[in-house]
Amino acid sequence: MNKLSKPVRNLLIGLILILIGSIFANLLQTDFYKVRVKDFIIGTDKQQTVHTLAFIPKECTAENKCPAVVTSHGWLNTGEVQDAASIELARRGVVVLAMDAYSHGMSSNIYSGYTWAAMATDGMGMIALVEYLTSGILDYVDTSRIGCMGHSMGGGNTWTTAIYYGSLYNAALEEAQLPESDGGEEITDAEQAHADSLNKIWAALPTGSSPMLISEESNNYANIYANLGVLYGYYEEGGYSKTTGTAVILGDAKEALDLVNYPFGEERDNPIASVEEGKFYGNKDDRTLRVLYQPKTTHPLIHFMPNATRDVIEFFTYTFDIKTNLSAGNQTFLIKELLNFVAMIGLFVIMVPIAQLLMACPAFADLKGEEGPKVPAITKESRRMWIIGIVLTGVISFLAALLTWVIYDKIFIVEGPRLIYAAPTANCVMTWTAIMAAWCMFWFWFNFKRDKKKGIRTDKMIGWKISAKKWWKTLALAVCVIAGVYIVVWFTKWAFNTDFRIWTPAVKTFNVDKLIQFFPYLPAFFLFYLSNSLLVNGAMRVDGMKERKNLFICGVANIIGAGLVAIFQYGKLFFIDHTVLWGAQKFVSWIDPLVIIFAIPLLFLAPYMLRAFYKATGKVWLGAWVYSTMAVMILVMHNCINGLFF
């Protein structure tokens, strides 16, 4: 029996990792097939569609109706990020619809006739899903026990939804008290029953979204007739805007007191003077229950922290009167997330073998090559320049992030739907990437030309030169590699509902119209990863240094700038005064540093992938094309798109 070639072995290893991660993640997502997980796409008003991942416990039937919860993700994500709530509530007998908000994921995009303000008023699709759940079309749903929850922007959707139905209730009662109504100024039983039928939310839990404040001008609690909990992280990055000056709002903070003391907008007979974390105030039977959770977590980690998920489980099992043998601490979602990561590792492992196997075909055979000679071994003089180059690039990367926050939203103004550059978060990352592409190109060629004159480096060392014909063939090969990767993504999504993810960065299926937004972002990322490939393969690939050590140093060098952002931002939050360094200023939102930090995993991995493609081709081009394409797909396909198409 012939020994398998290295590309075939690596391809098999990657596919095995994908299968292991996908199969076992699917087992946990479905609670070992006790829960059905289905994709729903619902047509809504204003010519919109909303996509949701439905978690349906098999125990839920027409004879055994179950409560249901609609849950919404935040600004930077899609419905899959709500897995913690979806999996754990479904394990306890709750039907869960994890939605993609409008302009996110597989839901329809904003268009010229439907503004952001209108979408927000509609709960970004959440209200439409509540209507769907309560329509009676799902005979296994107990329409008297409907809940909603969401994170960050999804928390805003939750507030909006609860207020919407409470407003309908109030309006019906006001109409019932008109002199010309059936009972005159007295509310009849029939009129009360009608008002009750309009109030469709039994329990609401906004997460990563602060309690509202009552003022002379505003009292939104007057329009919430639902059991209400708020989960606000102890280390929320936006906590500087609270009355306490930090995210800690327990005790006598006005936010906490207003939450628990004003059910239906009216002050309790015996107001609470100090709010305790996780304590239920009021009565769930008359929807006056109020509770504040403050798990020790940051804003983006709420979806991945068992302590926050425990609070979600406790709130809904209590308000829905769910009898379960599973404690709130019995959780499996985090293992599922780790298995998603295993599958994602496998996805990146198969990229280079796919390219190598395609280069065994006649059409791409002439692209196969070998790595060029390495840069001469480091001397005392060159070591100093090597270290200076790494540190200087890291510092400039850090300063480029600060510059990006000041200018990006002035360059790419997104006030409404537009054809290109329609993703605000992607615009931030792209601006930073473009600045760094310019610097890295300059720094590489400045040093290369100097060293070439000294006879230290040659053109063969960098794999830059390529004929026009091979350049186009390289691009065609990159397209084939990406196509192969996404065939795997689509198949595993269909077979196992696989979510290739680490934290927020994810490789996922998408609506074809999202490709319109892919192309404008590609040039900046391509130039950055091309410059990165030149540095990794033509400057830092030195003779006498072990490959693993060399690649690790390259990976660390890539994340210095983003790492410094994380250290300064969260060092201040955790260890100094419980507030972030950037966020309260006019020129920056606290989300801007976060999206730079999200790039750390991809930046660290880049040298490993770029080096592997370079070794297979002897050129820097293929790796730059493939990796930049994946980076843009990850950035755009699950993000908010203010696009013109739907």
XYZ file of C-alpha atoms in Angstrom:
646
model
C 0.000 0.000 0.000
C 1.432 3.383 -1.047
C 2.096 5.908 1.688
C -0.220 8.925 1.594
C 1.392 12.164 0.484
C 1.757 14.982 3.012
C -0.991 17.143 1.407
C -3.413 14.209 1.510
C -2.512 13.466 5.143
C -2.981 17.107 6.148
C -6.277 17.286 4.278
C -7.505 14.184 6.105
C -6.363 15.595 9.462
C -8.280 18.812 8.797
C -11.408 16.974 7.681
C -11.249 14.714 10.744
C -11.018 17.769 13.011
C -14.006 19.279 11.225
C -16.013 16.077 11.591
C -15.095 15.587 15.252
C -15.904 19.215 16.094
C -19.099 19.209 14.017
C -20.534 15.888 15.165
C -19.931 16.373 18.874
C -20.972 20.054 18.783
C -24.190 18.928 17.116
C -24.751 16.353 19.844
C -24.455 19.038 22.511
C -26.469 21.599 20.569
C -29.354 19.126 20.265
C -28.901 17.787 23.813
C -28.110 14.405 22.269
C -31.077 14.680 19.877
C -33.611 15.603 22.551
C -33.917 19.004 20.866
C -34.579 19.701 17.205
C -32.592 22.602 15.742
C -34.175 24.086 12.638
C -33.634 27.115 10.394
C -36.723 29.289 10.032
C -37.081 32.260 7.685
C -40.193 34.308 8.407
C -41.655 36.889 6.068
C -42.461 40.070 7.998
C -43.981 43.441 7.251
C -42.270 46.168 5.192
C -41.053 43.512 2.730
C -38.534 42.133 5.237
C -37.503 38.616 6.224
C -36.052 37.488 9.527
C -33.971 34.350 9.922
C -33.973 32.415 13.154
C -32.391 29.250 14.479
C -35.177 27.427 16.316
C -34.450 25.120 19.264
C -37.489 22.865 19.794
C -37.445 20.323 22.654
C -39.009 17.059 21.468
C -41.084 16.953 24.658
C -43.026 19.980 23.382
C -46.243 18.861 21.673
C -49.821 19.998 21.196
C -50.663 18.071 24.379
C -47.617 19.347 26.260
C -47.169 22.965 25.259
C -43.914 24.673 26.213
C -42.978 28.292 26.919
C -40.952 30.087 24.258
C -38.243 32.759 24.203
C -37.058 34.962 21.345
C -33.414 35.921 21.793
C -31.393 38.500 19.890
C -27.650 38.976 19.434
C -25.744 42.256 19.559
C -24.326 44.659 16.960
C -21.305 42.581 15.919
C -22.881 39.153 15.761
C -25.559 36.778 14.507
C -28.000 34.395 16.160
C -25.425 31.636 16.704
C -23.770 33.743 19.421
C -26.884 33.229 21.551
C -26.075 29.508 21.832
C -25.607 29.670 25.591
C -29.187 30.763 26.212
C -30.588 28.708 23.325
C -28.974 25.407 24.286
C -29.452 25.683 28.027
C -33.068 26.870 27.939
C -33.991 24.221 25.346
C -32.462 21.539 27.585
C -34.955 22.655 30.223
C -38.039 22.531 28.010
C -38.154 26.026 26.493
C -38.632 26.639 22.773
C -36.025 29.217 21.695
C -35.885 31.294 18.524
C -32.333 32.701 18.152
C -32.866 35.437 15.588
C -30.620 37.213 13.117
C -31.621 40.849 13.537
C -32.466 42.822 10.433
C -29.301 43.748 8.476
C -27.409 40.894 10.162
C -26.681 37.305 9.212
C -29.301 35.671 6.993
C -32.021 38.254 7.655
C -32.852 40.933 5.103
C -30.905 44.174 4.875
C -32.050 47.706 5.399
C -33.278 49.419 2.234
C -34.249 52.912 1.179
C -37.868 52.584 2.283
C -37.090 51.183 5.725
C -34.918 53.299 8.000
C -32.806 52.330 10.994
C -35.247 54.142 13.251
C -38.097 52.049 11.870
C -36.118 48.829 12.303
C -35.354 49.714 15.907
C -39.036 50.455 16.519
C -39.823 46.961 15.218
C -37.258 45.390 17.544
C -35.096 44.485 14.519
C -37.466 41.592 13.823
C -38.128 40.520 17.406
C -41.714 41.799 17.474
C -42.469 39.924 14.248
C -41.173 36.698 15.835
C -43.306 37.217 18.947
C -46.313 37.635 16.662
C -45.332 34.415 14.892
C -45.031 32.517 18.176
C -48.383 33.762 19.461
C -50.276 33.256 16.203
C -51.109 29.669 17.111
C -49.302 28.268 14.064
C -46.897 26.397 16.364
C -49.191 24.078 18.304
C -46.429 23.105 20.726
C -45.957 26.662 22.077
C -47.746 27.912 25.177
C -48.712 31.381 23.972
C -49.390 32.540 27.533
C -45.715 32.099 28.441
C -43.665 34.062 25.916
C -40.332 35.617 26.809
C -37.768 37.782 25.062
C -34.118 38.445 25.760
C -31.130 39.794 23.932
C -27.594 41.048 24.310
C -26.429 44.645 23.830
C -28.304 45.770 20.680
C -30.441 42.688 21.315
C -31.058 44.037 24.809
C -32.367 47.186 23.163
C -34.616 44.991 21.012
C -35.858 43.347 24.203
C -36.715 46.683 25.833
C -38.451 47.792 22.623
C -40.493 44.608 22.409
C -41.608 44.686 26.043
C -42.533 48.372 25.754
C -44.376 47.777 22.472
C -46.727 45.185 23.956
C -47.146 47.119 27.188
C -48.103 50.175 25.147
C -50.762 48.163 23.319
C -52.103 47.050 26.698
C -52.216 50.605 28.032
C -53.823 51.935 24.868
C -56.556 49.266 25.060
C -57.321 50.168 28.676
C -57.415 53.869 27.861
C -59.863 53.164 25.039
C -61.952 51.010 27.379
C -62.327 53.962 29.750
C -63.718 56.305 27.130
C -67.362 57.312 27.775
C -68.445 55.833 24.440
C -66.837 52.414 25.154
C -68.939 49.354 26.024
C -68.655 49.864 29.756
C -68.382 53.613 29.685
C -65.654 54.795 32.029
C -65.687 51.424 33.780
C -63.527 48.631 32.307
C -65.610 45.539 31.637
C -64.293 41.996 31.971
C -64.361 41.655 28.184
C -62.381 44.876 27.726
C -59.832 43.741 30.315
C -59.529 40.376 28.584
C -58.935 42.127 25.261
C -56.197 44.292 26.787
C -54.605 41.219 28.360
C -54.593 39.445 24.985
C -52.529 42.281 23.502
C -49.873 42.049 26.219
C -47.984 39.038 24.841
C -44.727 39.152 26.832
C -44.657 37.288 30.135
C -40.945 37.732 30.889
C -38.173 39.922 29.447
C -34.424 39.824 30.137
C -32.221 42.407 28.393
C -28.529 41.506 28.837
C -25.544 43.777 28.359
C -28.056 46.620 28.483
C -28.464 48.823 31.531
C -31.728 49.426 33.396
C -33.528 52.585 32.287
C -33.695 55.746 34.331
C -36.940 57.435 35.262
C -37.084 61.184 34.773
C -39.727 63.887 34.579
C -39.698 63.502 30.804
C -39.573 59.715 30.552
C -40.909 56.698 32.420
C -40.757 53.717 30.072
C -41.498 51.337 32.937
C -45.084 52.548 32.685
C -45.317 50.602 29.428
C -43.775 47.326 30.609
C -46.289 44.788 31.888
C -43.969 41.791 32.101
C -41.717 40.106 34.615
C -38.474 41.948 34.066
C -34.862 41.094 34.743
C -31.752 42.989 33.678
C -28.349 41.336 33.317
C -25.606 43.941 33.236
C -21.974 42.812 33.526
C -19.910 43.861 36.524
C -17.169 44.939 34.083
C -19.322 46.434 31.327
C -17.158 48.652 29.139
C -19.874 51.295 28.843
C -20.289 51.564 32.614
C -18.718 55.032 32.721
C -22.089 56.428 31.593
C -23.958 55.123 34.654
C -24.857 57.300 37.639
C -22.205 55.493 39.691
C -19.496 56.242 37.120
C -18.885 52.500 36.702
C -20.834 49.424 35.662
C -21.479 48.477 39.312
C -25.060 49.613 39.905
C -26.124 47.418 42.823
C -27.168 48.884 46.156
C -28.664 52.353 45.971
C -27.746 53.274 42.384
C -30.639 55.083 40.701
C -30.679 52.593 37.799
C -31.199 49.673 40.185
C -33.765 51.446 42.365
C -35.812 52.607 39.380
C -35.805 49.069 37.982
C -37.134 47.321 41.087
C -39.291 50.060 42.595
C -41.468 51.080 39.635
C -43.326 48.084 38.211
C -45.786 49.432 35.636
C -44.245 52.859 36.228
C -45.748 53.319 39.688
C -43.673 53.276 42.857
C -44.136 50.285 45.176
C -45.931 50.784 48.469
C -42.772 49.835 50.328
C -39.844 50.956 48.140
C -36.628 48.947 48.293
C -33.737 51.028 49.646
C -30.870 48.819 48.478
C -30.920 46.337 45.586
C -29.241 42.952 46.027
C -27.763 41.032 43.109
C -30.000 38.220 41.854
C -32.790 38.846 44.382
C -36.363 38.628 43.098
C -38.519 41.602 44.010
C -42.277 41.498 43.439
C -44.546 38.691 42.278
C -44.205 36.776 39.010
C -47.912 35.864 39.011
C -48.965 39.479 38.499
C -45.880 40.323 36.377
C -44.384 42.674 38.968
C -41.239 40.564 39.450
C -38.021 42.556 39.031
C -34.411 41.397 39.374
C -30.938 42.755 38.629
C -28.036 40.443 37.776
C -24.420 41.622 37.756
C -22.186 38.630 36.889
C -18.455 39.338 36.936
C -17.916 39.550 33.192
C -17.268 42.056 30.439
C -19.803 43.009 27.792
C -18.630 40.704 24.950
C -18.030 37.754 27.270
C -21.581 37.633 28.619
C -22.550 35.035 25.993
C -19.651 32.755 26.970
C -19.578 32.945 30.760
C -21.269 30.167 32.788
C -22.107 32.601 35.612
C -24.095 34.838 33.240
C -25.780 31.813 31.644
C -26.716 30.582 35.120
C -28.588 33.844 35.677
C -30.441 33.463 32.362
C -31.463 29.909 33.275
C -32.580 30.933 36.748
C -34.686 33.847 35.488
C -36.677 31.948 32.870
C -37.095 28.691 34.768
C -38.470 30.659 37.714
C -40.750 33.024 35.799
C -42.057 30.189 33.585
C -42.510 27.783 36.540
C -40.375 25.145 34.827
C -39.800 21.968 36.798
C -36.437 20.502 35.858
C -33.893 18.162 37.372
C -31.061 20.193 35.829
C -29.466 22.739 38.111
C -28.598 26.154 36.689
C -24.939 25.176 36.932
C -25.432 22.094 34.749
C -24.279 23.578 31.418
C -22.880 22.082 28.219
C -22.809 25.060 25.865
C -19.186 26.002 26.580
C -17.952 22.557 25.521
C -19.956 23.015 22.331
C -18.194 26.347 21.728
C -14.794 24.663 22.137
C -15.826 21.993 19.645
C -16.784 24.764 17.212
C -13.216 26.020 17.595
C -11.851 22.547 16.873
C -13.884 22.493 13.655
C -12.625 25.974 12.787
C -9.013 24.833 13.247
C -9.735 21.967 10.858
C -11.147 24.419 8.327
C -7.900 26.389 8.262
C -5.837 23.189 8.181
C -7.420 22.072 4.882
C -6.685 25.287 2.984
C -3.058 24.636 2.066
C -3.595 20.922 1.208
C -6.450 21.906 -1.115
C -4.076 24.274 -2.914
C -1.316 21.635 -3.073
C -3.652 18.998 -4.502
C -4.970 21.456 -7.084
C -1.377 22.253 -8.080
C -0.952 18.566 -8.886
C -3.427 19.161 -11.741
C -2.061 20.346 -15.134
C -3.989 23.628 -14.987
C -2.101 24.844 -11.909
C 1.051 22.691 -12.053
C 3.335 25.575 -13.016
C 2.417 27.438 -9.808
C 4.070 24.829 -7.629
C 7.393 25.993 -6.261
C 9.854 25.879 -3.401
C 10.765 28.424 -0.788
C 13.700 30.642 -1.648
C 16.892 31.062 0.323
C 16.526 32.407 3.842
C 17.738 35.738 5.134
C 21.279 35.307 6.528
C 21.525 34.349 10.204
C 21.023 37.159 12.671
C 24.143 39.005 13.768
C 24.478 41.484 16.622
C 23.870 44.371 14.244
C 20.976 42.752 12.384
C 19.399 41.564 15.653
C 19.124 45.168 16.780
C 17.386 46.181 13.546
C 15.209 43.062 13.685
C 13.979 43.915 17.189
C 13.588 47.610 16.324
C 11.482 46.662 13.316
C 9.182 44.442 15.395
C 8.764 46.984 18.209
C 8.372 49.947 15.850
C 5.727 48.167 13.784
C 3.883 47.190 16.958
C 3.909 50.758 18.266
C 2.770 52.141 14.901
C 0.002 49.524 14.818
C -1.135 50.781 18.218
C -0.995 54.439 17.150
C -2.758 53.565 13.890
C -5.671 52.230 15.954
C -5.976 55.598 17.732
C -5.887 57.425 14.393
C -8.473 55.036 12.978
C -10.998 55.810 15.715
C -10.682 59.529 14.980
C -11.102 59.363 11.198
C -12.903 56.239 10.004
C -16.483 57.377 10.545
C -15.643 60.688 8.877
C -14.382 58.899 5.772
C -17.109 56.250 5.611
C -20.240 58.026 6.761
C -23.036 55.456 7.107
C -26.205 57.312 8.001
C -28.483 55.179 5.842
C -28.466 52.443 3.233
C -25.642 52.567 0.703
C -24.142 50.406 -2.004
C -20.550 50.053 -0.760
C -18.727 50.378 2.560
C -22.048 49.793 4.284
C -20.706 47.979 7.380
C -19.691 50.478 10.111
C -17.632 47.987 12.116
C -15.863 46.698 9.013
C -15.036 50.290 8.093
C -13.199 50.706 11.384
C -11.122 47.552 10.907
C -10.478 48.312 7.229
C -9.166 51.810 7.981
C -6.733 50.389 10.533
C -5.738 47.644 8.100
C -5.117 50.138 5.270
C -2.873 52.299 7.466
C -0.870 49.249 8.511
C -0.635 47.986 4.908
C 0.965 51.302 3.907
C 3.427 51.180 6.807
C 4.386 47.521 6.345
C 4.957 47.997 2.602
C 7.139 51.020 3.250
C 9.120 49.368 6.034
C 9.711 46.180 4.048
C 10.905 47.867 0.855
C 13.005 50.432 2.748
C 14.968 47.653 4.475
C 14.979 45.297 1.485
C 16.512 47.853 -0.895
C 19.136 48.773 1.691
C 20.041 45.128 2.346
C 20.024 44.334 -1.372
C 22.673 46.985 -1.959
C 24.766 45.366 0.771
C 24.318 41.958 -0.875
C 22.512 40.562 2.185
C 19.176 39.893 0.468
C 18.072 38.978 -3.038
C 14.812 38.878 -5.015
C 14.702 35.090 -4.699
C 14.362 35.393 -0.931
C 11.031 37.199 -1.048
C 9.055 35.388 -3.755
C 7.719 38.651 -5.167
C 8.417 38.424 -8.876
C 5.734 36.677 -10.904
C 4.614 36.804 -14.536
C 1.238 38.286 -15.436
C -0.002 34.862 -16.568
C 0.973 33.187 -13.281
C -0.475 36.090 -11.297
C -3.898 35.514 -12.825
C -3.571 31.761 -12.420
C -2.667 32.320 -8.774
C -5.839 34.363 -8.347
C -7.847 31.582 -10.024
C -6.263 29.019 -7.696
C -7.161 31.168 -4.672
C -10.781 31.261 -5.859
C -10.773 27.455 -6.149
C -9.314 27.072 -2.634
C -11.945 29.398 -1.140
C -14.664 27.573 -3.080
C -13.430 24.260 -1.649
C -13.463 25.672 1.872
C -17.009 26.996 1.513
C -18.253 23.736 0.039
C -17.173 22.193 3.349
C -18.788 25.078 5.289
C -22.119 24.666 3.498
C -22.095 20.878 3.746
C -21.355 20.808 7.475
C -23.945 23.526 8.096
C -26.519 21.368 6.282
C -25.463 18.106 7.918
C -24.526 19.213 11.450
C -25.500 22.897 11.717
C -21.801 23.595 12.298
C -20.746 27.012 13.521
C -17.043 27.580 12.738
C -16.196 30.075 15.420
C -13.772 31.335 18.015
C -15.321 34.007 20.221
C -16.793 36.431 17.652
C -14.720 35.699 14.481
C -16.682 33.086 12.512
C -16.708 31.433 9.096
C -20.353 30.999 8.187
C -22.814 30.580 5.357
C -24.295 33.743 3.921
C -26.872 35.219 1.589
C -25.427 35.817 -1.867
C -26.286 39.526 -1.747
C -23.680 39.886 1.016
C -21.007 39.351 -1.666
C -21.789 42.855 -2.900
C -20.241 44.095 0.335
C -17.293 41.687 0.151
C -15.497 43.226 -2.834
C -15.066 46.835 -1.626
C -13.312 45.643 1.528
C -10.956 43.165 -0.139
C -8.271 45.541 -1.583
C -7.153 46.968 1.763
C -6.998 43.533 3.394
C -5.206 42.021 0.406
C -2.519 44.713 0.518
C -2.100 44.232 4.252
C -1.701 40.457 4.069
C 0.544 40.792 1.024
C 2.809 43.118 3.023
C 2.542 40.723 5.956
C 3.559 37.836 3.709
C 6.574 39.834 2.478
C 7.651 40.551 6.059
C 7.031 37.016 7.338
C 8.668 35.262 4.371
C 11.073 37.845 2.989
C 12.382 39.551 6.121
C 11.803 37.439 9.219
C 12.471 33.966 7.749
C 16.070 33.901 8.926
C 18.646 31.165 8.647
C 19.526 29.269 11.804
C 16.253 29.891 13.639
C 13.868 26.995 14.237
C 10.664 27.233 12.251
C 8.348 27.010 15.270
C 10.212 29.719 17.142
C 10.335 31.920 14.071
C 6.619 31.632 13.365
C 5.729 32.226 17.005
C 7.779 35.434 17.000
C 6.063 36.509 13.770
C 2.657 35.801 15.317
C 3.453 37.792 18.456
C 4.820 40.652 16.336
C 1.530 40.760 14.440
C -0.573 41.246 17.573
C 1.534 43.796 19.486
C -0.615 46.754 18.417
C -3.959 45.078 19.098
C -2.498 43.568 22.268
C -1.504 47.004 23.570
C -5.044 48.217 22.894
C -6.363 45.308 24.979
C -3.854 45.856 27.789
C -4.512 49.583 28.139
C -8.284 49.290 27.714
C -8.880 46.370 30.036
C -5.973 46.917 32.398
C -7.617 50.168 33.436
C -11.020 48.475 33.652
C -9.894 45.528 35.792
C -7.055 46.899 37.886
C -7.298 50.680 38.198
C -10.693 52.365 38.432
C -13.300 50.040 36.905
C -13.637 52.140 33.738
C -12.178 51.715 30.247
C -9.524 54.054 28.890
C -11.334 54.758 25.620
C -15.055 55.235 25.286
C -16.129 58.345 27.127
C -14.309 60.584 24.622
C -16.173 62.176 21.715
C -13.866 60.690 19.064
C -14.258 57.041 20.037
C -16.845 54.499 21.153
C -15.793 51.717 23.508
C -16.772 49.307 20.709
C -13.970 50.639 18.465
C -11.125 49.180 20.565
C -13.119 45.962 20.892
C -13.290 45.325 17.142
C -9.509 45.805 16.925
C -9.032 43.309 19.755
C -11.288 40.814 17.957
C -8.661 40.708 15.178
C -6.007 39.185 17.461
C -6.709 35.485 16.669
C -6.579 36.065 12.897
C -3.471 38.232 13.135
C -1.616 35.647 15.216
C -2.544 32.829 12.830
C -1.605 34.777 9.687
C 2.178 34.041 9.660
C 1.548 30.298 9.954
C -0.829 30.302 6.988
C 1.209 32.716 4.882
C 4.377 30.718 5.449
C 2.677 27.446 4.507
C 1.375 28.888 1.219
C 4.779 30.419 0.517
C 6.507 27.082 0.970
C 4.046 25.420 -1.407
C 4.460 28.010 -4.176
C 7.731 29.846 -3.532
C 5.692 33.064 -3.887
C 3.953 35.451 -1.506
C 0.819 35.917 -3.605
C -1.385 32.862 -3.037
C -1.321 33.119 0.756
C -2.182 36.827 0.582
C -5.165 36.155 -1.696
C -6.575 33.257 0.318
C -6.029 34.684 3.782
C -7.285 38.196 2.971
C -10.406 36.683 1.396
C -11.093 34.647 4.532
C -10.471 37.679 6.755
C -12.972 39.798 4.813
C -15.546 36.992 4.735
C -15.236 36.631 8.506
C -15.550 40.388 9.000
C -18.450 41.083 6.644
C -20.667 38.002 6.542
C -21.871 38.127 10.147
C -21.721 41.867 10.693
C -24.246 44.677 10.438
C -24.775 45.678 6.796
C -26.571 48.902 5.950
C -26.825 47.659 2.375
C -29.351 48.500 -0.285
C -30.309 44.908 -1.032
C -32.558 42.401 0.740
